[in-house]
PDB file of C-alpha atoms and ligand atoms in Angstrom:
ATOM      1  CA  UNK A  25     -11.359  12.785 -16.200  1.00 38.00           C
ATOM      2  CA  UNK A  26     -14.816  11.567 -14.849  1.00 43.00           C
ATOM      3  CA  UNK A  27     -15.789  13.847 -11.696  1.00 45.00           C
ATOM      4  CA  UNK A  28     -18.514  11.170 -10.855  1.00 53.00           C
ATOM      5  CA  UNK A  29     -18.290  11.544  -7.094  1.00 79.00           C
ATOM      6  CA  UNK A  30     -20.190  14.780  -7.144  1.00 91.00           C
ATOM      7  CA  UNK A  31     -24.182  14.045  -7.867  1.00 93.00           C
ATOM      8  CA  UNK A  32     -25.583  15.290 -10.705  1.00 94.00           C
ATOM      9  CA  UNK A  33     -28.653  17.238  -9.561  1.00 96.00           C
ATOM     10  CA  UNK A  34     -29.385  19.141 -12.615  1.00 96.00           C
ATOM     11  CA  UNK A  35     -30.836  17.852 -15.899  1.00 96.00           C
ATOM     12  CA  UNK A  36     -29.512  19.005 -19.311  1.00 96.00           C
ATOM     13  CA  UNK A  37     -32.325  20.618 -20.970  1.00 97.00           C
ATOM     14  CA  UNK A  38     -33.087  19.558 -24.558  1.00 98.00           C
ATOM     15  CA  UNK A  39     -31.820  22.461 -26.608  1.00 98.00           C
ATOM     16  CA  UNK A  40     -32.932  21.136 -30.025  1.00 98.00           C
ATOM     17  CA  UNK A  41     -35.993  23.395 -30.176  1.00 97.00           C
ATOM     18  CA  UNK A  42     -33.189  26.184 -30.633  1.00 98.00           C
ATOM     19  CA  UNK A  43     -31.110  24.459 -33.432  1.00 98.00           C
ATOM     20  CA  UNK A  44     -32.341  26.740 -36.354  1.00 98.00           C
ATOM     21  CA  UNK A  45     -31.500  30.083 -34.430  1.00 98.00           C
ATOM     22  CA  UNK A  46     -32.360  33.152 -36.315  1.00 98.00           C
ATOM     23  CA  UNK A  47     -29.131  34.593 -37.894  1.00 97.00           C
ATOM     24  CA  UNK A  48     -27.817  31.799 -39.885  1.00 97.00           C
ATOM     25  CA  UNK A  49     -25.824  30.204 -37.151  1.00 98.00           C
ATOM     26  CA  UNK A  50     -27.084  27.305 -35.472  1.00 98.00           C
ATOM     27  CA  UNK A  51     -28.021  27.422 -31.746  1.00 98.00           C
ATOM     28  CA  UNK A  52     -27.516  31.172 -31.757  1.00 98.00           C
ATOM     29  CA  UNK A  53     -30.602  33.913 -31.579  1.00 98.00           C
ATOM     30  CA  UNK A  54     -30.292  37.754 -31.781  1.00 98.00           C
ATOM     31  CA  UNK A  55     -33.503  39.623 -31.058  1.00 98.00           C
ATOM     32  CA  UNK A  56     -33.170  43.422 -31.840  1.00 98.00           C
ATOM     33  CA  UNK A  57     -35.074  45.964 -29.958  1.00 98.00           C
ATOM     34  CA  UNK A  58     -34.635  48.422 -33.027  1.00 98.00           C
ATOM     35  CA  UNK A  59     -33.949  51.310 -30.482  1.00 97.00           C
ATOM     36  CA  UNK A  60     -30.075  52.441 -29.658  1.00 96.00           C
ATOM     37  CA  UNK A  61     -28.176  50.630 -27.073  1.00 96.00           C
ATOM     38  CA  UNK A  62     -25.528  48.037 -26.885  1.00 98.00           C
ATOM     39  CA  UNK A  63     -25.279  44.324 -28.184  1.00 98.00           C
ATOM     40  CA  UNK A  64     -25.145  42.316 -25.344  1.00 98.00           C
ATOM     41  CA  UNK A  65     -24.611  38.471 -25.623  1.00 98.00           C
ATOM     42  CA  UNK A  66     -24.938  35.567 -22.807  1.00 98.00           C
ATOM     43  CA  UNK A  67     -23.194  32.476 -23.872  1.00 98.00           C
ATOM     44  CA  UNK A  68     -23.484  28.928 -22.327  1.00 98.00           C
ATOM     45  CA  UNK A  69     -22.051  25.324 -22.772  1.00 98.00           C
ATOM     46  CA  UNK A  70     -18.387  26.508 -23.934  1.00 98.00           C
ATOM     47  CA  UNK A  71     -17.892  23.400 -22.012  1.00 97.00           C
ATOM     48  CA  UNK A  72     -20.416  20.706 -22.756  1.00 97.00           C
ATOM     49  CA  UNK A  73     -20.512  19.264 -19.185  1.00 96.00           C
ATOM     50  CA  UNK A  74     -21.610  22.808 -17.566  1.00 97.00           C
ATOM     51  CA  UNK A  75     -25.223  22.584 -17.369  1.00 97.00           C
ATOM     52  CA  UNK A  76     -25.978  25.774 -15.471  1.00 98.00           C
ATOM     53  CA  UNK A  77     -25.772  28.253 -18.427  1.00 98.00           C
ATOM     54  CA  UNK A  78     -27.703  25.918 -20.627  1.00 98.00           C
ATOM     55  CA  UNK A  79     -30.721  26.101 -17.757  1.00 98.00           C
ATOM     56  CA  UNK A  80     -30.634  29.892 -17.788  1.00 98.00           C
ATOM     57  CA  UNK A  81     -30.480  30.216 -21.517  1.00 98.00           C
ATOM     58  CA  UNK A  82     -33.491  27.922 -21.716  1.00 98.00           C
ATOM     59  CA  UNK A  83     -35.270  29.747 -18.921  1.00 98.00           C
ATOM     60  CA  UNK A  84     -34.790  33.055 -20.899  1.00 98.00           C
ATOM     61  CA  UNK A  85     -36.161  31.596 -24.022  1.00 98.00           C
ATOM     62  CA  UNK A  86     -39.010  29.824 -22.818  1.00 98.00           C
ATOM     63  CA  UNK A  87     -40.031  33.046 -21.245  1.00 98.00           C
ATOM     64  CA  UNK A  88     -39.833  34.928 -24.733  1.00 98.00           C
ATOM     65  CA  UNK A  89     -37.554  37.604 -23.239  1.00 98.00           C
ATOM     66  CA  UNK A  90     -36.797  40.607 -25.831  1.00 98.00           C
ATOM     67  CA  UNK A  91     -34.364  43.357 -25.463  1.00 98.00           C
ATOM     68  CA  UNK A  92     -35.877  46.897 -24.422  1.00 98.00           C
ATOM     69  CA  UNK A  93     -32.683  48.416 -25.591  1.00 97.00           C
ATOM     70  CA  UNK A  94     -30.116  47.511 -28.230  1.00 98.00           C
ATOM     71  CA  UNK A  95     -29.920  43.831 -29.162  1.00 98.00           C
ATOM     72  CA  UNK A  96     -29.820  40.449 -27.063  1.00 98.00           C
ATOM     73  CA  UNK A  97     -27.973  37.621 -28.409  1.00 98.00           C
ATOM     74  CA  UNK A  98     -28.314  34.106 -26.528  1.00 98.00           C
ATOM     75  CA  UNK A  99     -25.959  31.294 -27.842  1.00 98.00           C
ATOM     76  CA  UNK A 100     -25.121  27.711 -27.127  1.00 98.00           C
ATOM     77  CA  UNK A 101     -21.452  27.276 -28.227  1.00 98.00           C
ATOM     78  CA  UNK A 102     -20.090  23.641 -27.779  1.00 98.00           C
ATOM     79  CA  UNK A 103     -23.016  22.011 -28.712  1.00 98.00           C
ATOM     80  CA  UNK A 104     -21.819  18.854 -30.051  1.00 97.00           C
ATOM     81  CA  UNK A 105     -20.262  18.135 -26.634  1.00 97.00           C
ATOM     82  CA  UNK A 106     -23.090  19.507 -24.565  1.00 97.00           C
ATOM     83  CA  UNK A 107     -25.308  16.922 -26.565  1.00 96.00           C
ATOM     84  CA  UNK A 108     -22.936  13.886 -25.721  1.00 95.00           C
ATOM     85  CA  UNK A 109     -23.477  14.913 -22.006  1.00 93.00           C
ATOM     86  CA  UNK A 110     -24.505  11.553 -19.906  1.00 92.00           C
ATOM     87  CA  UNK A 111     -25.138  11.873 -16.315  1.00 91.00           C
ATOM     88  CA  UNK A 112     -23.534   8.417 -15.809  1.00 91.00           C
ATOM     89  CA  UNK A 113     -20.217   9.809 -16.979  1.00 92.00           C
ATOM     90  CA  UNK A 114     -20.768  13.678 -16.384  1.00 90.00           C
ATOM     91  CA  UNK A 115     -17.199  14.591 -16.795  1.00 88.00           C
ATOM     92  CA  UNK A 116     -16.581  12.985 -20.250  1.00 91.00           C
ATOM     93  CA  UNK A 117     -18.472  15.846 -22.362  1.00 93.00           C
ATOM     94  CA  UNK A 118     -16.177  18.883 -21.565  1.00 95.00           C
ATOM     95  CA  UNK A 119     -15.192  18.703 -25.285  1.00 96.00           C
ATOM     96  CA  UNK A 120     -15.063  16.621 -28.423  1.00 97.00           C
ATOM     97  CA  UNK A 121     -11.438  17.264 -29.624  1.00 97.00           C
ATOM     98  CA  UNK A 122     -10.095  20.130 -27.375  1.00 97.00           C
ATOM     99  CA  UNK A 123     -11.102  22.781 -25.134  1.00 96.00           C
ATOM    100  CA  UNK A 124     -13.274  25.380 -27.071  1.00 98.00           C
ATOM    101  CA  UNK A 125     -12.195  28.024 -24.281  1.00 97.00           C
ATOM    102  CA  UNK A 126      -8.278  28.111 -25.522  1.00 96.00           C
ATOM    103  CA  UNK A 127      -8.717  28.967 -29.141  1.00 98.00           C
ATOM    104  CA  UNK A 128      -9.579  32.702 -29.197  1.00 98.00           C
ATOM    105  CA  UNK A 129      -6.616  34.218 -30.601  1.00 97.00           C
ATOM    106  CA  UNK A 130      -6.205  35.191 -34.249  1.00 96.00           C
ATOM    107  CA  UNK A 131      -3.476  33.097 -34.529  1.00 96.00           C
ATOM    108  CA  UNK A 132      -5.273  29.793 -33.697  1.00 97.00           C
ATOM    109  CA  UNK A 133      -8.924  30.928 -35.506  1.00 98.00           C
ATOM    110  CA  UNK A 134      -7.318  31.809 -38.578  1.00 97.00           C
ATOM    111  CA  UNK A 135      -4.559  28.897 -38.616  1.00 97.00           C
ATOM    112  CA  UNK A 136      -5.249  25.824 -40.771  1.00 96.00           C
ATOM    113  CA  UNK A 137      -5.746  23.405 -37.920  1.00 97.00           C
ATOM    114  CA  UNK A 138      -9.235  21.902 -37.546  1.00 97.00           C
ATOM    115  CA  UNK A 139     -11.151  20.290 -34.707  1.00 98.00           C
ATOM    116  CA  UNK A 140     -14.693  20.125 -33.948  1.00 98.00           C
ATOM    117  CA  UNK A 141     -14.357  22.989 -31.360  1.00 98.00           C
ATOM    118  CA  UNK A 142     -12.461  25.209 -34.120  1.00 98.00           C
ATOM    119  CA  UNK A 143     -14.833  24.648 -36.433  1.00 98.00           C
ATOM    120  CA  UNK A 144     -17.613  25.784 -34.011  1.00 98.00           C
ATOM    121  CA  UNK A 145     -15.575  28.583 -32.942  1.00 98.00           C
ATOM    122  CA  UNK A 146     -15.253  30.010 -36.426  1.00 98.00           C
ATOM    123  CA  UNK A 147     -18.982  30.035 -36.969  1.00 98.00           C
ATOM    124  CA  UNK A 148     -20.120  31.757 -33.782  1.00 98.00           C
ATOM    125  CA  UNK A 149     -16.902  34.077 -34.135  1.00 98.00           C
ATOM    126  CA  UNK A 150     -18.947  36.251 -36.509  1.00 96.00           C
ATOM    127  CA  UNK A 151     -21.230  37.134 -33.832  1.00 97.00           C
ATOM    128  CA  UNK A 152     -18.619  37.366 -31.171  1.00 98.00           C
ATOM    129  CA  UNK A 153     -17.162  39.986 -33.268  1.00 98.00           C
ATOM    130  CA  UNK A 154     -20.470  42.056 -33.069  1.00 98.00           C
ATOM    131  CA  UNK A 155     -21.171  42.071 -29.498  1.00 98.00           C
ATOM    132  CA  UNK A 156     -20.475  45.004 -27.250  1.00 98.00           C
ATOM    133  CA  UNK A 157     -20.811  42.822 -24.053  1.00 98.00           C
ATOM    134  CA  UNK A 158     -20.503  39.350 -23.336  1.00 98.00           C
ATOM    135  CA  UNK A 159     -21.387  37.062 -20.223  1.00 98.00           C
ATOM    136  CA  UNK A 160     -20.045  33.592 -20.802  1.00 98.00           C
ATOM    137  CA  UNK A 161     -21.597  31.023 -18.140  1.00 98.00           C
ATOM    138  CA  UNK A 162     -19.463  28.239 -16.715  1.00 98.00           C
ATOM    139  CA  UNK A 163     -19.176  26.221 -13.849  1.00 97.00           C
ATOM    140  CA  UNK A 164     -16.326  24.475 -11.823  1.00 95.00           C
ATOM    141  CA  UNK A 165     -15.254  20.925 -11.158  1.00 92.00           C
ATOM    142  CA  UNK A 166     -15.693  21.382  -7.155  1.00 92.00           C
ATOM    143  CA  UNK A 167     -18.484  22.933  -5.087  1.00 92.00           C
ATOM    144  CA  UNK A 168     -16.903  26.416  -4.273  1.00 92.00           C
ATOM    145  CA  UNK A 169     -18.295  29.779  -4.075  1.00 95.00           C
ATOM    146  CA  UNK A 170     -19.237  31.454  -7.244  1.00 97.00           C
ATOM    147  CA  UNK A 171     -16.273  33.581  -8.960  1.00 96.00           C
ATOM    148  CA  UNK A 172     -16.774  36.263 -11.637  1.00 98.00           C
ATOM    149  CA  UNK A 173     -13.675  36.226 -13.822  1.00 97.00           C
ATOM    150  CA  UNK A 174     -13.251  39.857 -15.024  1.00 97.00           C
ATOM    151  CA  UNK A 175     -10.041  39.276 -17.143  1.00 96.00           C
ATOM    152  CA  UNK A 176      -6.758  41.454 -17.163  1.00 94.00           C
ATOM    153  CA  UNK A 177      -8.202  44.744 -17.517  1.00 96.00           C
ATOM    154  CA  UNK A 178      -9.784  47.653 -15.347  1.00 96.00           C
ATOM    155  CA  UNK A 179     -12.641  47.707 -17.675  1.00 97.00           C
ATOM    156  CA  UNK A 180     -13.744  44.281 -16.532  1.00 97.00           C
ATOM    157  CA  UNK A 181     -13.256  45.127 -13.007  1.00 97.00           C
ATOM    158  CA  UNK A 182     -15.640  47.978 -13.584  1.00 97.00           C
ATOM    159  CA  UNK A 183     -18.435  45.731 -15.076  1.00 98.00           C
ATOM    160  CA  UNK A 184     -18.088  43.063 -12.734  1.00 98.00           C
ATOM    161  CA  UNK A 185     -18.756  45.798  -9.533  1.00 97.00           C
ATOM    162  CA  UNK A 186     -21.819  47.141 -11.915  1.00 97.00           C
ATOM    163  CA  UNK A 187     -23.207  43.513 -12.068  1.00 97.00           C
ATOM    164  CA  UNK A 188     -22.962  43.715  -8.236  1.00 97.00           C
ATOM    165  CA  UNK A 189     -22.842  39.771  -7.491  1.00 97.00           C
ATOM    166  CA  UNK A 190     -21.174  37.522  -6.885  1.00 97.00           C
ATOM    167  CA  UNK A 191     -19.293  38.562  -3.827  1.00 96.00           C
ATOM    168  CA  UNK A 192     -15.751  37.333  -5.493  1.00 97.00           C
ATOM    169  CA  UNK A 193     -14.400  38.982  -8.591  1.00 97.00           C
ATOM    170  CA  UNK A 194     -11.290  37.474  -9.855  1.00 96.00           C
ATOM    171  CA  UNK A 195      -8.989  39.537 -12.013  1.00 96.00           C
ATOM    172  CA  UNK A 196      -7.049  37.032 -14.103  1.00 92.00           C
ATOM    173  CA  UNK A 197      -5.182  36.648 -17.338  1.00 87.00           C
ATOM    174  CA  UNK A 198      -6.370  33.287 -18.326  1.00 81.00           C
ATOM    175  CA  UNK A 199      -4.198  30.139 -19.200  1.00 83.00           C
ATOM    176  CA  UNK A 200      -0.932  29.309 -20.922  1.00 83.00           C
ATOM    177  CA  UNK A 201      -2.818  26.753 -22.880  1.00 85.00           C
ATOM    178  CA  UNK A 202      -4.738  29.227 -24.973  1.00 93.00           C
ATOM    179  CA  UNK A 203      -6.785  32.359 -25.051  1.00 96.00           C
ATOM    180  CA  UNK A 204     -10.436  32.244 -23.640  1.00 96.00           C
ATOM    181  CA  UNK A 205     -13.478  33.658 -25.510  1.00 98.00           C
ATOM    182  CA  UNK A 206     -13.763  36.197 -22.650  1.00 97.00           C
ATOM    183  CA  UNK A 207     -10.343  37.444 -23.552  1.00 97.00           C
ATOM    184  CA  UNK A 208     -10.652  37.486 -27.186  1.00 97.00           C
ATOM    185  CA  UNK A 209      -9.633  40.607 -29.502  1.00 96.00           C
ATOM    186  CA  UNK A 210     -11.240  43.936 -28.268  1.00 97.00           C
ATOM    187  CA  UNK A 211     -12.490  42.516 -24.748  1.00 97.00           C
ATOM    188  CA  UNK A 212      -8.961  42.865 -23.574  1.00 96.00           C
ATOM    189  CA  UNK A 213      -8.208  46.148 -25.415  1.00 96.00           C
ATOM    190  CA  UNK A 214      -8.448  48.947 -22.909  1.00 94.00           C
ATOM    191  CA  UNK A 215      -9.295  51.829 -25.422  1.00 96.00           C
ATOM    192  CA  UNK A 216     -12.216  49.528 -26.646  1.00 98.00           C
ATOM    193  CA  UNK A 217     -15.694  50.238 -24.968  1.00 98.00           C
ATOM    194  CA  UNK A 218     -16.239  46.270 -25.622  1.00 98.00           C
ATOM    195  CA  UNK A 219     -16.252  44.260 -22.385  1.00 98.00           C
ATOM    196  CA  UNK A 220     -16.502  40.899 -20.995  1.00 98.00           C
ATOM    197  CA  UNK A 221     -17.101  38.782 -18.018  1.00 98.00           C
ATOM    198  CA  UNK A 222     -16.913  34.860 -17.177  1.00 98.00           C
ATOM    199  CA  UNK A 223     -18.912  33.695 -14.286  1.00 98.00           C
ATOM    200  CA  UNK A 224     -17.901  30.287 -12.704  1.00 97.00           C
ATOM    201  CA  UNK A 225     -21.264  29.540 -10.989  1.00 98.00           C
ATOM    202  CA  UNK A 226     -20.522  26.504  -8.755  1.00 96.00           C
ATOM    203  CA  UNK A 227     -20.199  22.780  -9.116  1.00 96.00           C
ATOM    204  CA  UNK A 228     -21.011  21.618 -12.661  1.00 96.00           C
ATOM    205  CA  UNK A 229     -24.013  19.579 -11.446  1.00 95.00           C
ATOM    206  CA  UNK A 230     -24.902  21.162  -8.391  1.00 97.00           C
ATOM    207  CA  UNK A 231     -28.686  22.859  -8.239  1.00 97.00           C
ATOM    208  CA  UNK A 232     -27.243  25.757  -6.392  1.00 96.00           C
ATOM    209  CA  UNK A 233     -24.881  26.579  -9.809  1.00 97.00           C
ATOM    210  CA  UNK A 234     -28.125  27.039 -11.829  1.00 98.00           C
ATOM    211  CA  UNK A 235     -29.617  29.303  -9.041  1.00 97.00           C
ATOM    212  CA  UNK A 236     -26.329  31.288  -9.269  1.00 97.00           C
ATOM    213  CA  UNK A 237     -26.201  31.406 -13.217  1.00 98.00           C
ATOM    214  CA  UNK A 238     -29.644  33.106 -13.230  1.00 98.00           C
ATOM    215  CA  UNK A 239     -28.995  35.348 -10.677  1.00 97.00           C
ATOM    216  CA  UNK A 240     -25.600  36.785 -12.463  1.00 98.00           C
ATOM    217  CA  UNK A 241     -27.116  36.452 -15.926  1.00 98.00           C
ATOM    218  CA  UNK A 242     -30.460  38.874 -14.665  1.00 98.00           C
ATOM    219  CA  UNK A 243     -28.296  41.175 -12.946  1.00 98.00           C
ATOM    220  CA  UNK A 244     -25.783  41.381 -15.815  1.00 98.00           C
ATOM    221  CA  UNK A 245     -28.793  41.959 -18.137  1.00 98.00           C
ATOM    222  CA  UNK A 246     -30.285  44.426 -15.843  1.00 97.00           C
ATOM    223  CA  UNK A 247     -26.868  46.724 -15.263  1.00 97.00           C
ATOM    224  CA  UNK A 248     -26.777  47.042 -18.763  1.00 98.00           C
ATOM    225  CA  UNK A 249     -30.572  47.778 -19.192  1.00 97.00           C
ATOM    226  CA  UNK A 250     -31.016  45.286 -21.824  1.00 97.00           C
ATOM    227  CA  UNK A 251     -34.325  43.581 -20.329  1.00 97.00           C
ATOM    228  CA  UNK A 252     -37.482  45.189 -18.689  1.00 96.00           C
ATOM    229  CA  UNK A 253     -36.601  46.033 -14.987  1.00 96.00           C
ATOM    230  CA  UNK A 254     -39.955  44.154 -14.017  1.00 96.00           C
ATOM    231  CA  UNK A 255     -39.037  40.865 -15.505  1.00 97.00           C
ATOM    232  CA  UNK A 256     -35.503  40.910 -13.542  1.00 96.00           C
ATOM    233  CA  UNK A 257     -37.149  41.907 -10.488  1.00 95.00           C
ATOM    234  CA  UNK A 258     -39.946  39.221 -10.717  1.00 96.00           C
ATOM    235  CA  UNK A 259     -37.165  36.449 -11.385  1.00 96.00           C
ATOM    236  CA  UNK A 260     -34.380  37.796  -8.839  1.00 95.00           C
ATOM    237  CA  UNK A 261     -34.285  35.288  -5.908  1.00 88.00           C
ATOM    238  CA  UNK A 262     -31.507  36.534  -3.776  1.00 83.00           C
ATOM    239  CA  UNK A 263     -30.381  39.829  -2.479  1.00 86.00           C
ATOM    240  CA  UNK A 264     -26.783  40.964  -3.595  1.00 88.00           C
ATOM    241  CA  UNK A 265     -24.010  40.644  -1.657  1.00 85.00           C
ATOM    242  CA  UNK A 266     -23.108  43.289   0.866  1.00 85.00           C
ATOM    243  CA  UNK A 267     -19.974  43.995  -1.031  1.00 93.00           C
ATOM    244  CA  UNK A 268     -17.686  42.670  -3.658  1.00 96.00           C
ATOM    245  CA  UNK A 269     -14.156  42.235  -3.409  1.00 95.00           C
ATOM    246  CA  UNK A 270     -11.194  41.604  -6.007  1.00 97.00           C
ATOM    247  CA  UNK A 271      -8.915  38.661  -6.034  1.00 97.00           C
ATOM    248  CA  UNK A 272      -6.052  39.468  -8.041  1.00 96.00           C
ATOM    249  CA  UNK A 273      -4.570  36.324 -10.001  1.00 95.00           C
ATOM    250  CA  UNK A 274      -0.587  36.268 -10.284  1.00 93.00           C
ATOM    251  CA  UNK A 275      -0.585  33.677 -12.691  1.00 85.00           C
ATOM    252  CA  UNK A 276      -1.413  30.262 -13.576  1.00 92.00           C
ATOM    253  CA  UNK A 277       0.627  27.168 -12.153  1.00 96.00           C
ATOM    254  CA  UNK A 278       1.194  25.701 -15.517  1.00 96.00           C
ATOM    255  CA  UNK A 279       2.048  21.721 -15.547  1.00 97.00           C
ATOM    256  CA  UNK A 280       5.598  20.957 -16.855  1.00 97.00           C
ATOM    257  CA  UNK A 281       5.772  17.190 -16.044  1.00 97.00           C
ATOM    258  CA  UNK A 282       3.618  13.881 -16.576  1.00 96.00           C
ATOM    259  CA  UNK A 283       3.513  13.646 -12.666  1.00 97.00           C
ATOM    260  CA  UNK A 284       1.878  16.482 -11.273  1.00 97.00           C
ATOM    261  CA  UNK A 285       0.320  15.919  -7.620  1.00 97.00           C
ATOM    262  CA  UNK A 286      -1.275  18.343  -5.002  1.00 97.00           C
ATOM    263  CA  UNK A 287      -0.185  17.650  -1.538  1.00 97.00           C
ATOM    264  CA  UNK A 288      -3.674  17.936  -0.286  1.00 97.00           C
ATOM    265  CA  UNK A 289      -7.471  17.713  -1.455  1.00 95.00           C
ATOM    266  CA  UNK A 290      -7.771  21.317  -2.292  1.00 96.00           C
ATOM    267  CA  UNK A 291     -11.154  22.534  -3.703  1.00 94.00           C
ATOM    268  CA  UNK A 292     -10.611  26.167  -4.446  1.00 94.00           C
ATOM    269  CA  UNK A 293     -10.574  29.409  -2.425  1.00 95.00           C
ATOM    270  CA  UNK A 294      -8.102  27.913   0.337  1.00 96.00           C
ATOM    271  CA  UNK A 295      -6.292  30.713   1.818  1.00 97.00           C
ATOM    272  CA  UNK A 296      -2.328  29.585   2.479  1.00 98.00           C
ATOM    273  CA  UNK A 297      -1.230  32.053   5.302  1.00 98.00           C
ATOM    274  CA  UNK A 298       2.658  31.544   4.671  1.00 98.00           C
ATOM    275  CA  UNK A 299       4.697  32.164   1.423  1.00 98.00           C
ATOM    276  CA  UNK A 300       6.851  29.051   0.547  1.00 98.00           C
ATOM    277  CA  UNK A 301       4.340  26.574   1.672  1.00 98.00           C
ATOM    278  CA  UNK A 302       4.523  23.584  -0.655  1.00 98.00           C
ATOM    279  CA  UNK A 303       1.144  23.009  -2.149  1.00 98.00           C
ATOM    280  CA  UNK A 304       2.235  20.438  -4.699  1.00 98.00           C
ATOM    281  CA  UNK A 305       4.731  18.598  -6.399  1.00 98.00           C
ATOM    282  CA  UNK A 306       5.388  18.457 -10.573  1.00 98.00           C
ATOM    283  CA  UNK A 307       7.826  15.905 -10.954  1.00 97.00           C
ATOM    284  CA  UNK A 308      11.000  16.624  -8.968  1.00 96.00           C
ATOM    285  CA  UNK A 309      10.139  20.465  -8.525  1.00 97.00           C
ATOM    286  CA  UNK A 310       8.087  21.654  -5.640  1.00 98.00           C
ATOM    287  CA  UNK A 311       5.267  24.183  -6.111  1.00 98.00           C
ATOM    288  CA  UNK A 312       5.442  26.708  -3.437  1.00 98.00           C
ATOM    289  CA  UNK A 313       2.990  29.680  -2.558  1.00 98.00           C
ATOM    290  CA  UNK A 314       4.725  32.838  -3.788  1.00 97.00           C
ATOM    291  CA  UNK A 315       3.249  35.240  -0.938  1.00 97.00           C
ATOM    292  CA  UNK A 316       1.538  35.209   2.684  1.00 97.00           C
ATOM    293  CA  UNK A 317      -2.320  34.605   2.395  1.00 97.00           C
ATOM    294  CA  UNK A 318      -2.231  33.045  -1.112  1.00 98.00           C
ATOM    295  CA  UNK A 319      -5.496  32.194  -2.326  1.00 97.00           C
ATOM    296  CA  UNK A 320      -5.764  28.561  -4.328  1.00 97.00           C
ATOM    297  CA  UNK A 321      -8.322  29.460  -7.337  1.00 95.00           C
ATOM    298  CA  UNK A 322      -9.763  26.239  -9.286  1.00 93.00           C
ATOM    299  CA  UNK A 323      -7.317  23.621  -8.555  1.00 95.00           C
ATOM    300  CA  UNK A 324      -7.752  20.944 -11.363  1.00 94.00           C
ATOM    301  CA  UNK A 325      -8.316  17.486 -11.640  1.00 90.00           C
ATOM    302  CA  UNK A 326      -7.276  17.523 -14.946  1.00 88.00           C
ATOM    303  CA  UNK A 327      -3.494  17.187 -14.098  1.00 94.00           C
ATOM    304  CA  UNK A 328      -1.968  17.190 -17.706  1.00 95.00           C
ATOM    305  CA  UNK A 329       1.080  18.676 -19.019  1.00 96.00           C
ATOM    306  CA  UNK A 330       0.673  22.045 -20.504  1.00 95.00           C
ATOM    307  CA  UNK A 331      -2.514  22.957 -18.504  1.00 93.00           C
ATOM    308  CA  UNK A 332      -3.189  24.967 -15.519  1.00 93.00           C
ATOM    309  CA  UNK A 333      -3.332  23.096 -12.254  1.00 96.00           C
ATOM    310  CA  UNK A 334      -4.200  25.985 -10.018  1.00 96.00           C
ATOM    311  CA  UNK A 335      -4.044  29.818  -9.767  1.00 96.00           C
ATOM    312  CA  UNK A 336      -2.471  31.825  -7.218  1.00 97.00           C
ATOM    313  CA  UNK A 337      -4.208  35.225  -5.913  1.00 97.00           C
ATOM    314  CA  UNK A 338      -4.449  37.674  -3.357  1.00 97.00           C
ATOM    315  CA  UNK A 339      -7.293  39.725  -1.929  1.00 95.00           C
ATOM    316  CA  UNK A 340      -6.578  43.098  -3.714  1.00 91.00           C
ATOM    317  CA  UNK A 341      -9.450  45.337  -2.520  1.00 77.00           C
TER     318      UNK A 341
HETATM  319 ZN1   ZN B 429     -15.948  26.056 -18.295  1.00 88.29          ZN
END
């Protein structure tokens, strides 16, 4: 599963100074402004090989940021995987035992199953249960434009538009292989005020992905009035896009055989003009685009049975 053909332009920051944390969970800190306001969290390294989130949390922590309203939590999630990151084999450290971002249902978290990732998820769950707004920072296998994943609810779309960047918002319900942290509990309950976003910043190790992470995290914290606007203005380097649009995902293509192959070297965000165009074969089965102008979202190189190979979407608004 190595993705060694993309250069590693980023350096994984040493996060060991943050091990102790301040709330009894390692690598998680909460700062309390002691004034009213939401509890806002930014999380990084849910996947251990995705460096941009660690870089932006390290940036915020080195700048001693404190919330001006409510509470701010900064957390490094799959630390064990992250600490195994090796620039010589950069794809190898996505997880230790299993994908941390497929465990976020009560059924799985409260099962008697165990793994390095489940242990960590159960630890950090105590804090995830408390936050009102979560931004989970990720990156992608291929160098494509950044995508803000707002989940299946309208409230996610509203929050994505309030953040104001990047241009592409993806409305989606996740993967068959399990529930993502951004889709945990009240985050997908339309009647709850709790809300979450997942930002896919760019290619895992590209310098640009760290710039996007910083930009979107600052805009997120700004939109929720957590940080001093002067700090945000000082560190924002890019103008917001002229407009955002929503790509509605209609479902993942879940791999059913041990022989899944794309017919082309898709990288993501290709628009396939005609419905019924073959984009892959899964064993004997042809995978066809379901409608005209179908957008291919995050085609994977991890083509294993039960996982998502790609997601289909259309530009909704
Ligand atoms: Zn990820």
